[in-house]
């Protein structure tokens, strides 16, 4: 690895933590209301981050164009979030505050996030709930009519707002509807079925994007003053994940190839409560909301050869490993801790189910204490989902769960303004690396996506645009656009002309196995080096043996898939490099070489309290790393302990 | 223990919006019954690609019944015969060895076929665009707890808001009507305090946009039967009531200007 320069300026404002954001909003340049319509902003992605940004930018008066490859903005993967959204409202009077949410998030992220960003996130969290309630989001309520809350994923206060088990759906519909209002008003132009495949650069700044219409194959250029990438996370590099099938890294990756630094790619989150895989044909894994851990008890039989049905295993022969190891947090330890412990027991041969690849999540005690009706009221739809997928009834026998890839903390590097290292390109939501450090707390992704889109980006983007008043967007006849279109065209052509024997799906699945095996829940030097060389040879095979049939001028999902898999190959390699370089364990990144005597992640703050931001130099040259040093003024660095 | 199924599929293939389509028969052998319906199609597609044949395009994304992308007619029923189940949530254990399964796209004038089993459902977005929102620009909202909403009201709004916009209601309806989709969105917003100010404008605009694209409702009830979220038909009655009122109310407002 060659080391680039350290990143000198992340634009974090001066002053006391609690005042930074307010001071910054006052200090940055503004675009006068009458001038906003002179700026065109291209927003790629219509999930929570993209839809909320587009709606708000439209309301402010900017000229906005939104692109999504989905057939409707409402299909974005945000729709699938189940559990809830955090906010420091302290409606429960249980001692929550902006400072506590900030503190919990920095600590939960294992001290690898930028304090100032996290503090801002906690500050604006309260406005999000107000905004969404005003949009008509049917949040869960109590009989008195006030909003209900629950405690979620390791938090010791009840700060999670929810709408049944469909919080993401309801929030996304709220943001989508708000955006559709701007479409109606003519402030936002919506382009569905359009996949962004390149970023157009000139003189070191971004000027637009090139898209392919996935139903007609038509390639088109779009010019604007700024580009916002709100294109989601890259969990599907693992092939099997809880993400929707179409989630991918392409937009972020193509920006990376044009110069945007990619930060902390090895920080991926493995969610502890998913339904275990059943066979080779498995196409995705289904998450069972983490809220289940509030009432379910996790255990495995102590005897690896136990073949009895769960109910027949006596208490004394059950190993409630989380409750035993972590008496104060028990089943509610953070995700990374819960996942790693599940792996440990399964690796010890204690796993349950036909493939011995799961652990029990048992509701018998909760049903005994609170009654079946209460449990059904809380989790009915999740239980039904489980039954449907596995054919097993979780009211009468415990669920089987196992960790699966769920979220990616890494992403495009952004400064405090959410601008990437390319002037004029912003990244929001899961696509950026910003707020979760090495591990994300439950119910904080929805919060971050909406914080970025509603309350951060609409202000900070003005700082970049204001000096550009009077500049026209770059002409579509400019050689920069012509070249980018030709590059996109030639990649499509290349996929079609390899005429090999294997489908894009095959390569994706094989790549996923490598990434899961070597860059999954536990990583070591040997495995990571192996990953790099094996990913490379599989990539070579991809480029010589790929089979894409059909035509390029109609809907052809093999073409879409091939482009996404090509990018996953390059990303997978960078993940391995990043994991290899980070010789410490932190959050979701567990290096076997760096653990405490108790087997917990052991950080190395002296050498690794930094963000690793990687710069692209071509497909066959290793990226260089730029380090952004992290300083902790408010939160004291400690070894996390959930004992 | 899982079974292995050998099936015959009869699938609608259509190369593009303007080309003629036809049913094509494919064997689907060795399908484990733990597979989902869409995983069964994945297996068939991998086989087709191996044999050098163009794979079948079918709509899907989340594969957990929430994004509303999937949806095909299975043996003549939208999303198949299981109640409250989207196509992606259907598992092969519900089928028997030797079954023949007929798979077609949604059929509705408002939903032209894009290719094979994929249709264009953008008219649903047009209905929302016409008024399916509360006008509350970012930054203007009062504290969320300033407007208490009785639990029953919030729950009932949520029942309607659970719609995933898949279009099965339209596909199942003999008239290709869009009433269930439209009324669910209307009830969600019209029943909440936040939605009152625009209630009648919203209703009029959404209903009339709906009528531009979709057929009329003659109370068959097939829509609710097919709905993967079991959205109730009652919402249609509420919509009709609000629409009647809107004709009076909106005019009265206009007269005051
Ligand atoms: C099953 C599941 C449950 C979850 N539950 C929770 C929860 O309870 N609480 C919580 O806080 N978080 C949860 N999360 C995480 C959270 O849902 C996501 O992190 C978040 O919704 C991401 O939002 P986003 O707007 O960044 O991206 P997405 O919602 O993924 O949107 C991406 C958008 O970008 C578009 N796009 C992508 N690439 C391109 C391209 N090249 N060209 C054009 N368009 C493109 C897509 O069409 C889409 O519109 C969950 C995640 C999963 C997988
Ligand atoms: S694929 Fe999302 S609802 Fe079926």
JSON list of C-alpha atoms in Angstrom, two decimals, chain A residues 56 59 70-75 79-80 82 89 91 129-131 133-136 138-139 141-147 163-164 166 169-170 173 176-178 180-181 183-184 193 215 242 244-246 278 281-287 377 388-391 454-455 503 505-506 547 549-550 554-558, chain B residues 15 32 34-35 39 42-43 46 49-50 52-55 57 60-64 66-69 84-85 89 91 93 114-115 118-119 121 125 128-130 132-145 147-152 154-155 157-159 161-165 181 185 188-189 192 194:
[
{"chain": "A", "resi": 56, "resn": "UNK", "atom": "CA", "xyz": [-36.56, 19.95, 0.29]},
{"chain": "A", "resi": 59, "resn": "UNK", "atom": "CA", "xyz": [-39.30, 23.49, -1.85]},
{"chain": "A", "resi": 70, "resn": "UNK", "atom": "CA", "xyz": [-36.55, 1.61, -9.99]},
{"chain": "A", "resi": 71, "resn": "UNK", "atom": "CA", "xyz": [-39.92, 1.85, -11.72]},
{"chain": "A", "resi": 72, "resn": "UNK", "atom": "CA", "xyz": [-41.14, 4.13, -8.94]},
{"chain": "A", "resi": 73, "resn": "UNK", "atom": "CA", "xyz": [-39.33, 6.10, -6.25]},
{"chain": "A", "resi": 74, "resn": "UNK", "atom": "CA", "xyz": [-41.37, 4.20, -3.68]},
{"chain": "A", "resi": 75, "resn": "UNK", "atom": "CA", "xyz": [-39.50, 0.97, -4.43]},
{"chain": "A", "resi": 79, "resn": "UNK", "atom": "CA", "xyz": [-38.99, 0.67, 2.10]},
{"chain": "A", "resi": 80, "resn": "UNK", "atom": "CA", "xyz": [-37.83, -2.55, 3.74]},
{"chain": "A", "resi": 82, "resn": "UNK", "atom": "CA", "xyz": [-38.77, -2.63, 9.78]},
{"chain": "A", "resi": 89, "resn": "UNK", "atom": "CA", "xyz": [-36.96, 13.52, 21.91]},
{"chain": "A", "resi": 91, "resn": "UNK", "atom": "CA", "xyz": [-40.65, 11.75, 25.30]},
{"chain": "A", "resi": 129, "resn": "UNK", "atom": "CA", "xyz": [-39.91, 13.13, 13.85]},
{"chain": "A", "resi": 130, "resn": "UNK", "atom": "CA", "xyz": [-41.80, 16.43, 13.72]},
{"chain": "A", "resi": 131, "resn": "UNK", "atom": "CA", "xyz": [-41.39, 16.61, 9.98]},
{"chain": "A", "resi": 133, "resn": "UNK", "atom": "CA", "xyz": [-45.53, 13.35, 11.71]},
{"chain": "A", "resi": 134, "resn": "UNK", "atom": "CA", "xyz": [-46.55, 16.48, 9.80]},
{"chain": "A", "resi": 135, "resn": "UNK", "atom": "CA", "xyz": [-46.31, 14.48, 6.56]},
{"chain": "A", "resi": 136, "resn": "UNK", "atom": "CA", "xyz": [-48.93, 12.10, 7.95]},
{"chain": "A", "resi": 138, "resn": "UNK", "atom": "CA", "xyz": [-48.85, 6.92, 10.94]},
{"chain": "A", "resi": 139, "resn": "UNK", "atom": "CA", "xyz": [-46.38, 6.35, 13.76]},
{"chain": "A", "resi": 141, "resn": "UNK", "atom": "CA", "xyz": [-49.37, 5.82, 19.26]},
{"chain": "A", "resi": 142, "resn": "UNK", "atom": "CA", "xyz": [-50.50, 5.24, 22.77]},
{"chain": "A", "resi": 143, "resn": "UNK", "atom": "CA", "xyz": [-54.13, 5.43, 23.86]},
{"chain": "A", "resi": 144, "resn": "UNK", "atom": "CA", "xyz": [-53.63, 9.02, 24.94]},
{"chain": "A", "resi": 145, "resn": "UNK", "atom": "CA", "xyz": [-52.74, 9.84, 21.34]},
{"chain": "A", "resi": 146, "resn": "UNK", "atom": "CA", "xyz": [-49.08, 10.61, 21.92]},
{"chain": "A", "resi": 147, "resn": "UNK", "atom": "CA", "xyz": [-46.27, 8.88, 20.09]},
{"chain": "A", "resi": 163, "resn": "UNK", "atom": "CA", "xyz": [-44.87, 2.39, 12.51]},
{"chain": "A", "resi": 164, "resn": "UNK", "atom": "CA", "xyz": [-45.80, -1.24, 13.14]},
{"chain": "A", "resi": 166, "resn": "UNK", "atom": "CA", "xyz": [-43.00, -1.12, 8.56]},
{"chain": "A", "resi": 169, "resn": "UNK", "atom": "CA", "xyz": [-42.08, 1.92, 4.36]},
{"chain": "A", "resi": 170, "resn": "UNK", "atom": "CA", "xyz": [-44.02, 4.65, 6.12]},
{"chain": "A", "resi": 173, "resn": "UNK", "atom": "CA", "xyz": [-43.84, 6.97, 1.57]},
{"chain": "A", "resi": 176, "resn": "UNK", "atom": "CA", "xyz": [-41.82, 10.17, -1.58]},
{"chain": "A", "resi": 177, "resn": "UNK", "atom": "CA", "xyz": [-45.16, 11.92, -1.27]},
{"chain": "A", "resi": 178, "resn": "UNK", "atom": "CA", "xyz": [-43.45, 15.13, -0.26]},
{"chain": "A", "resi": 180, "resn": "UNK", "atom": "CA", "xyz": [-44.23, 14.01, -5.58]},
{"chain": "A", "resi": 181, "resn": "UNK", "atom": "CA", "xyz": [-45.76, 17.27, -4.45]},
{"chain": "A", "resi": 183, "resn": "UNK", "atom": "CA", "xyz": [-43.06, 16.99, -9.05]},
{"chain": "A", "resi": 184, "resn": "UNK", "atom": "CA", "xyz": [-46.62, 18.29, -9.23]},
{"chain": "A", "resi": 193, "resn": "UNK", "atom": "CA", "xyz": [-35.91, 3.43, -14.82]},
{"chain": "A", "resi": 215, "resn": "UNK", "atom": "CA", "xyz": [-36.14, -0.45, -20.39]},
{"chain": "A", "resi": 242, "resn": "UNK", "atom": "CA", "xyz": [-30.78, -8.53, 3.66]},
{"chain": "A", "resi": 244, "resn": "UNK", "atom": "CA", "xyz": [-33.04, -5.81, -1.94]},
{"chain": "A", "resi": 245, "resn": "UNK", "atom": "CA", "xyz": [-31.82, -7.68, -5.00]},
{"chain": "A", "resi": 246, "resn": "UNK", "atom": "CA", "xyz": [-31.09, -4.53, -6.98]},
{"chain": "A", "resi": 278, "resn": "UNK", "atom": "CA", "xyz": [-31.32, -23.02, 3.37]},
{"chain": "A", "resi": 281, "resn": "UNK", "atom": "CA", "xyz": [-30.52, -21.45, -4.66]},
{"chain": "A", "resi": 282, "resn": "UNK", "atom": "CA", "xyz": [-30.98, -18.95, -1.82]},
{"chain": "A", "resi": 283, "resn": "UNK", "atom": "CA", "xyz": [-31.17, -15.52, -3.40]},
{"chain": "A", "resi": 284, "resn": "UNK", "atom": "CA", "xyz": [-31.33, -13.27, -0.35]},
{"chain": "A", "resi": 285, "resn": "UNK", "atom": "CA", "xyz": [-31.58, -13.45, 3.40]},
{"chain": "A", "resi": 286, "resn": "UNK", "atom": "CA", "xyz": [-34.47, -12.11, 5.37]},
{"chain": "A", "resi": 287, "resn": "UNK", "atom": "CA", "xyz": [-33.99, -9.95, 8.40]},
{"chain": "A", "resi": 377, "resn": "UNK", "atom": "CA", "xyz": [-49.55, -7.49, 18.89]},
{"chain": "A", "resi": 388, "resn": "UNK", "atom": "CA", "xyz": [-44.04, -18.27, 5.60]},
{"chain": "A", "resi": 389, "resn": "UNK", "atom": "CA", "xyz": [-40.36, -18.58, 4.78]},
{"chain": "A", "resi": 390, "resn": "UNK", "atom": "CA", "xyz": [-39.44, -21.54, 6.92]},
{"chain": "A", "resi": 391, "resn": "UNK", "atom": "CA", "xyz": [-42.77, -23.35, 7.24]},
{"chain": "A", "resi": 454, "resn": "UNK", "atom": "CA", "xyz": [-33.96, 17.07, 5.01]},
{"chain": "A", "resi": 455, "resn": "UNK", "atom": "CA", "xyz": [-31.75, 19.08, 7.29]},
{"chain": "A", "resi": 503, "resn": "UNK", "atom": "CA", "xyz": [-24.23, -15.79, -16.14]},
{"chain": "A", "resi": 505, "resn": "UNK", "atom": "CA", "xyz": [-25.59, -14.26, -11.37]},
{"chain": "A", "resi": 506, "resn": "UNK", "atom": "CA", "xyz": [-23.03, -17.06, -11.22]},
{"chain": "A", "resi": 547, "resn": "UNK", "atom": "CA", "xyz": [-22.52, -14.67, -20.90]},
{"chain": "A", "resi": 549, "resn": "UNK", "atom": "CA", "xyz": [-27.79, -12.93, -23.88]},
{"chain": "A", "resi": 550, "resn": "UNK", "atom": "CA", "xyz": [-30.48, -10.90, -25.60]},
{"chain": "A", "resi": 554, "resn": "UNK", "atom": "CA", "xyz": [-34.95, -3.63, -24.38]},
{"chain": "A", "resi": 555, "resn": "UNK", "atom": "CA", "xyz": [-35.28, -4.47, -20.72]},
{"chain": "A", "resi": 556, "resn": "UNK", "atom": "CA", "xyz": [-32.39, -6.84, -20.12]},
{"chain": "A", "resi": 557, "resn": "UNK", "atom": "CA", "xyz": [-31.60, -7.39, -16.48]},
{"chain": "A", "resi": 558, "resn": "UNK", "atom": "CA", "xyz": [-28.46, -9.37, -17.33]},
{"chain": "B", "resi": 15, "resn": "UNK", "atom": "CA", "xyz": [-39.99, -9.21, -26.34]},
{"chain": "B", "resi": 32, "resn": "UNK", "atom": "CA", "xyz": [-36.55, -27.84, -3.87]},
{"chain": "B", "resi": 34, "resn": "UNK", "atom": "CA", "xyz": [-37.90, -24.65, 0.29]},
{"chain": "B", "resi": 35, "resn": "UNK", "atom": "CA", "xyz": [-37.31, -22.32, -2.65]},
{"chain": "B", "resi": 39, "resn": "UNK", "atom": "CA", "xyz": [-36.12, -18.51, -6.64]},
{"chain": "B", "resi": 42, "resn": "UNK", "atom": "CA", "xyz": [-34.15, -17.89, -10.90]},
{"chain": "B", "resi": 43, "resn": "UNK", "atom": "CA", "xyz": [-33.38, -21.58, -11.27]},
{"chain": "B", "resi": 46, "resn": "UNK", "atom": "CA", "xyz": [-30.05, -20.06, -14.96]},
{"chain": "B", "resi": 49, "resn": "UNK", "atom": "CA", "xyz": [-28.91, -19.01, -19.90]},
{"chain": "B", "resi": 50, "resn": "UNK", "atom": "CA", "xyz": [-26.92, -22.21, -19.83]},
{"chain": "B", "resi": 52, "resn": "UNK", "atom": "CA", "xyz": [-28.25, -20.19, -24.65]},
{"chain": "B", "resi": 53, "resn": "UNK", "atom": "CA", "xyz": [-31.83, -18.94, -24.40]},
{"chain": "B", "resi": 54, "resn": "UNK", "atom": "CA", "xyz": [-32.84, -15.46, -23.33]},
{"chain": "B", "resi": 55, "resn": "UNK", "atom": "CA", "xyz": [-33.93, -15.51, -19.68]},
{"chain": "B", "resi": 57, "resn": "UNK", "atom": "CA", "xyz": [-37.78, -10.95, -17.26]},
{"chain": "B", "resi": 60, "resn": "UNK", "atom": "CA", "xyz": [-38.86, -8.25, -8.20]},
{"chain": "B", "resi": 61, "resn": "UNK", "atom": "CA", "xyz": [-36.60, -6.47, -5.74]},
{"chain": "B", "resi": 62, "resn": "UNK", "atom": "CA", "xyz": [-37.00, -6.73, -1.98]},
{"chain": "B", "resi": 63, "resn": "UNK", "atom": "CA", "xyz": [-38.27, -10.31, -2.04]},
{"chain": "B", "resi": 64, "resn": "UNK", "atom": "CA", "xyz": [-39.93, -9.83, 1.29]},
{"chain": "B", "resi": 66, "resn": "UNK", "atom": "CA", "xyz": [-42.80, -4.76, 1.03]},
{"chain": "B", "resi": 67, "resn": "UNK", "atom": "CA", "xyz": [-41.44, -2.94, -2.04]},
{"chain": "B", "resi": 68, "resn": "UNK", "atom": "CA", "xyz": [-44.37, -3.81, -4.29]},
{"chain": "B", "resi": 69, "resn": "UNK", "atom": "CA", "xyz": [-42.16, -4.53, -7.28]},
{"chain": "B", "resi": 84, "resn": "UNK", "atom": "CA", "xyz": [-52.32, -11.83, 1.87]},
{"chain": "B", "resi": 85, "resn": "UNK", "atom": "CA", "xyz": [-49.19, -12.94, 0.06]},
{"chain": "B", "resi": 89, "resn": "UNK", "atom": "CA", "xyz": [-43.51, -14.41, -0.40]},
{"chain": "B", "resi": 91, "resn": "UNK", "atom": "CA", "xyz": [-43.05, -20.65, -1.42]},
{"chain": "B", "resi": 93, "resn": "UNK", "atom": "CA", "xyz": [-44.03, -25.88, -0.64]},
{"chain": "B", "resi": 114, "resn": "UNK", "atom": "CA", "xyz": [-42.54, -3.67, -20.90]},
{"chain": "B", "resi": 115, "resn": "UNK", "atom": "CA", "xyz": [-41.23, -7.16, -21.50]},
{"chain": "B", "resi": 118, "resn": "UNK", "atom": "CA", "xyz": [-42.82, -6.80, -16.41]},
{"chain": "B", "resi": 119, "resn": "UNK", "atom": "CA", "xyz": [-45.39, -4.01, -16.78]},
{"chain": "B", "resi": 121, "resn": "UNK", "atom": "CA", "xyz": [-47.27, 0.89, -13.39]},
{"chain": "B", "resi": 125, "resn": "UNK", "atom": "CA", "xyz": [-47.41, 7.48, -9.23]},
{"chain": "B", "resi": 128, "resn": "UNK", "atom": "CA", "xyz": [-50.10, 10.26, -5.85]},
{"chain": "B", "resi": 129, "resn": "UNK", "atom": "CA", "xyz": [-48.61, 13.21, -7.70]},
{"chain": "B", "resi": 130, "resn": "UNK", "atom": "CA", "xyz": [-52.11, 14.65, -8.12]},
{"chain": "B", "resi": 132, "resn": "UNK", "atom": "CA", "xyz": [-51.43, 12.12, -2.35]},
{"chain": "B", "resi": 133, "resn": "UNK", "atom": "CA", "xyz": [-49.50, 14.15, 0.19]},
{"chain": "B", "resi": 134, "resn": "UNK", "atom": "CA", "xyz": [-49.78, 16.64, 3.02]},
{"chain": "B", "resi": 135, "resn": "UNK", "atom": "CA", "xyz": [-48.31, 20.01, 2.11]},
{"chain": "B", "resi": 136, "resn": "UNK", "atom": "CA", "xyz": [-45.86, 20.42, 4.95]},
{"chain": "B", "resi": 137, "resn": "UNK", "atom": "CA", "xyz": [-42.56, 21.76, 3.66]},
{"chain": "B", "resi": 138, "resn": "UNK", "atom": "CA", "xyz": [-39.42, 20.80, 5.52]},
{"chain": "B", "resi": 139, "resn": "UNK", "atom": "CA", "xyz": [-38.78, 22.93, 8.57]},
{"chain": "B", "resi": 140, "resn": "UNK", "atom": "CA", "xyz": [-42.35, 24.04, 9.21]},
{"chain": "B", "resi": 141, "resn": "UNK", "atom": "CA", "xyz": [-43.52, 21.23, 11.44]},
{"chain": "B", "resi": 142, "resn": "UNK", "atom": "CA", "xyz": [-44.73, 21.72, 15.01]},
{"chain": "B", "resi": 143, "resn": "UNK", "atom": "CA", "xyz": [-43.60, 19.32, 17.73]},
{"chain": "B", "resi": 144, "resn": "UNK", "atom": "CA", "xyz": [-44.91, 15.87, 16.85]},
{"chain": "B", "resi": 145, "resn": "UNK", "atom": "CA", "xyz": [-46.71, 15.46, 20.16]},
{"chain": "B", "resi": 147, "resn": "UNK", "atom": "CA", "xyz": [-51.21, 16.89, 17.74]},
{"chain": "B", "resi": 148, "resn": "UNK", "atom": "CA", "xyz": [-52.34, 13.83, 19.67]},
{"chain": "B", "resi": 149, "resn": "UNK", "atom": "CA", "xyz": [-53.98, 11.24, 17.47]},
{"chain": "B", "resi": 150, "resn": "UNK", "atom": "CA", "xyz": [-56.17, 8.57, 19.08]},
{"chain": "B", "resi": 151, "resn": "UNK", "atom": "CA", "xyz": [-54.56, 5.18, 18.73]},
{"chain": "B", "resi": 152, "resn": "UNK", "atom": "CA", "xyz": [-57.57, 3.82, 16.84]},
{"chain": "B", "resi": 154, "resn": "UNK", "atom": "CA", "xyz": [-53.54, 6.09, 13.80]},
{"chain": "B", "resi": 155, "resn": "UNK", "atom": "CA", "xyz": [-54.01, 2.33, 13.53]},
{"chain": "B", "resi": 157, "resn": "UNK", "atom": "CA", "xyz": [-54.59, 5.12, 8.91]},
{"chain": "B", "resi": 158, "resn": "UNK", "atom": "CA", "xyz": [-51.78, 2.60, 9.12]},
{"chain": "B", "resi": 159, "resn": "UNK", "atom": "CA", "xyz": [-54.07, -0.19, 7.84]},
{"chain": "B", "resi": 161, "resn": "UNK", "atom": "CA", "xyz": [-51.02, 3.11, 4.45]},
{"chain": "B", "resi": 162, "resn": "UNK", "atom": "CA", "xyz": [-49.77, -0.48, 4.39]},
{"chain": "B", "resi": 163, "resn": "UNK", "atom": "CA", "xyz": [-50.50, -0.60, 0.63]},
{"chain": "B", "resi": 164, "resn": "UNK", "atom": "CA", "xyz": [-47.33, -1.53, -1.27]},
{"chain": "B", "resi": 165, "resn": "UNK", "atom": "CA", "xyz": [-48.43, -0.16, -4.64]},
{"chain": "B", "resi": 181, "resn": "UNK", "atom": "CA", "xyz": [-55.11, 1.80, -4.43]},
{"chain": "B", "resi": 185, "resn": "UNK", "atom": "CA", "xyz": [-53.98, 6.45, 0.05]},
{"chain": "B", "resi": 188, "resn": "UNK", "atom": "CA", "xyz": [-54.47, 7.16, 5.10]},
{"chain": "B", "resi": 189, "resn": "UNK", "atom": "CA", "xyz": [-54.24, 10.93, 4.68]},
{"chain": "B", "resi": 192, "resn": "UNK", "atom": "CA", "xyz": [-55.46, 11.95, 10.07]},
{"chain": "B", "resi": 194, "resn": "UNK", "atom": "CA", "xyz": [-52.62, 16.45, 9.43]}
]
